[in-house]
């Protein structure tokens, strides 16, 4: 198991250069960096806090670890905002046959109609 930190920022040229000095490669502008927690030095962590970037922690398991685990739950992520960003998932009844739908894992939806979009994203 690896402990992973996702770091998201709107990186300036100066920040990119500083990170590069610590062996962390990114590009100027908005993007994410994934780094193993143990490889993140205290100096870099302090800089990230100072720059007020977003940090998210997670774990990554090898295929072998997953196959050898006593219990394994794979939880799919649902998308938010589209096709209709009303927050109540009302589009599902209009778009899918829900007879065999599982609320826990989100499988067994059969599409019966086209998606409806309330408004187009402003990218």
Short mmCIF file of C-alpha atoms in Angstrom, two decimals:
data_model
loop_
_atom_site.label_atom_id
_atom_site.label_comp_id
_atom_site.label_asym_id
_atom_site.label_seq_id
_atom_site.Cartn_x
_atom_site.Cartn_y
_atom_site.Cartn_z
CA UNK A 1 0.00 0.00 0.00
CA UNK A 2 1.22 3.45 -0.88
CA UNK A 3 -0.01 6.59 0.86
CA UNK A 4 -0.58 9.15 -1.90
CA UNK A 5 -1.08 12.89 -1.65
CA UNK A 6 -2.74 14.75 -4.51
CA UNK A 7 -1.67 18.38 -4.61
CA UNK A 8 -3.69 20.78 -6.74
CA UNK A 9 -2.65 24.32 -7.44
CA UNK A 10 -2.55 27.15 -9.93
CA UNK A 11 1.24 27.07 -10.16
CA UNK A 12 3.27 30.19 -10.91
CA UNK A 13 6.59 30.00 -12.77
CA UNK A 14 8.39 30.65 -9.47
CA UNK A 15 6.54 27.82 -7.68
CA UNK A 16 7.27 25.43 -10.57
CA UNK A 17 10.98 26.24 -10.29
CA UNK A 18 11.02 25.80 -6.50
CA UNK A 19 9.23 22.44 -6.75
CA UNK A 20 11.65 21.34 -9.48
CA UNK A 21 14.54 21.97 -7.06
CA UNK A 22 12.93 19.35 -4.78
CA UNK A 23 12.53 16.88 -7.66
CA UNK A 24 8.82 17.54 -8.15
CA UNK A 25 7.89 18.19 -11.77
CA UNK A 26 4.81 20.18 -12.73
CA UNK A 27 3.85 22.82 -15.26
CA UNK A 28 2.77 26.41 -14.85
CA UNK A 29 -1.00 26.83 -14.49
CA UNK A 30 -3.75 24.70 -12.95
CA UNK A 31 -2.93 21.04 -12.49
CA UNK A 32 -2.41 18.23 -10.00
CA UNK A 33 0.65 16.48 -8.70
CA UNK A 34 0.50 12.98 -7.20
CA UNK A 35 3.30 12.12 -4.78
CA UNK A 36 3.91 9.39 -2.22
CA UNK A 37 3.51 10.82 1.28
CA UNK A 38 6.88 9.49 2.46
CA UNK A 39 8.63 11.35 -0.37
CA UNK A 40 7.13 14.70 0.63
CA UNK A 41 9.73 16.51 2.72
CA UNK A 42 8.81 18.79 5.61
CA UNK A 43 10.25 21.74 3.64
CA UNK A 44 7.98 21.09 0.66
CA UNK A 45 4.99 20.49 2.93
CA UNK A 46 5.61 23.87 4.60
CA UNK A 47 5.78 25.59 1.21
CA UNK A 48 2.50 23.98 0.12
CA UNK A 49 0.78 25.20 3.29
CA UNK A 50 2.20 28.69 2.71
CA UNK A 51 0.96 28.65 -0.91
CA UNK A 52 -2.48 27.49 0.29
CA UNK A 53 -2.84 24.79 -2.33
CA UNK A 54 -5.33 21.94 -2.03
CA UNK A 55 -4.12 18.65 -0.58
CA UNK A 56 -6.03 15.36 -0.66
CA UNK A 57 -4.76 12.14 0.90
CA UNK A 58 -5.51 8.67 -0.37
CA UNK A 59 -4.09 5.19 -0.68
CA UNK A 60 -3.11 3.07 -3.63
CA UNK A 61 -3.15 -0.73 -3.45
CA UNK A 62 -1.28 -3.06 -5.78
CA UNK A 63 -3.26 -5.62 -7.75
CA UNK A 64 -1.65 -8.33 -5.61
CA UNK A 65 -2.78 -6.62 -2.38
CA UNK A 66 -6.34 -6.37 -3.69
CA UNK A 67 -6.46 -10.01 -4.81
CA UNK A 68 -5.02 -11.24 -1.49
CA UNK A 69 -7.23 -9.09 0.71
CA UNK A 70 -9.78 -10.77 2.95
CA UNK A 71 -12.32 -8.04 2.19
CA UNK A 72 -12.48 -5.67 -0.75
CA UNK A 73 -15.20 -3.15 -1.50
CA UNK A 74 -15.01 -1.24 -4.75
CA UNK A 75 -17.13 1.88 -4.48
CA UNK A 76 -17.79 3.67 -7.74
CA UNK A 77 -17.84 7.44 -7.77
CA UNK A 78 -20.89 9.20 -9.12
CA UNK A 79 -20.41 12.28 -11.23
CA UNK A 80 -21.89 15.53 -10.00
CA UNK A 81 -23.12 18.51 -11.97
CA UNK A 82 -24.01 16.81 -15.24
CA UNK A 83 -26.19 16.02 -16.98
CA UNK A 84 -28.40 18.18 -14.82
CA UNK A 85 -26.79 20.07 -11.93
CA UNK A 86 -29.79 20.15 -9.61
CA UNK A 87 -28.23 17.96 -6.93
CA UNK A 88 -31.18 15.57 -6.54
CA UNK A 89 -30.33 13.13 -9.35
CA UNK A 90 -33.79 13.68 -10.86
CA UNK A 91 -32.36 13.00 -14.30
CA UNK A 92 -31.98 9.31 -13.47
CA UNK A 93 -35.71 8.55 -13.66
CA UNK A 94 -35.96 10.37 -16.99
CA UNK A 95 -32.83 8.86 -18.52
CA UNK A 96 -32.65 5.30 -17.15
CA UNK A 97 -34.83 2.28 -16.48
CA UNK A 98 -34.40 1.92 -12.73
CA UNK A 99 -36.04 -1.47 -12.13
CA UNK A 100 -32.81 -3.28 -11.16
CA UNK A 101 -30.79 -0.24 -10.04
CA UNK A 102 -28.64 -0.68 -6.93
CA UNK A 103 -28.50 2.49 -4.76
CA UNK A 104 -25.32 1.26 -3.05
CA UNK A 105 -23.09 0.59 -6.05
CA UNK A 106 -24.87 2.41 -8.89
CA UNK A 107 -25.02 -0.52 -11.32
CA UNK A 108 -27.83 -1.96 -13.44
CA UNK A 109 -29.12 1.28 -14.91
CA UNK A 110 -30.23 0.82 -18.51
CA UNK A 111 -30.33 4.00 -20.57
CA UNK A 112 -33.78 4.54 -22.08
CA UNK A 113 -33.60 8.16 -23.24
CA UNK A 114 -31.14 10.93 -24.13
CA UNK A 115 -29.53 13.05 -21.41
CA UNK A 116 -31.04 16.45 -20.77
CA UNK A 117 -28.75 19.35 -19.95
CA UNK A 118 -30.05 22.36 -18.03
CA UNK A 119 -27.29 24.68 -19.22
CA UNK A 120 -23.99 24.43 -21.00
CA UNK A 121 -20.85 24.65 -18.90
CA UNK A 122 -18.77 27.82 -19.22
CA UNK A 123 -15.60 25.68 -19.29
#
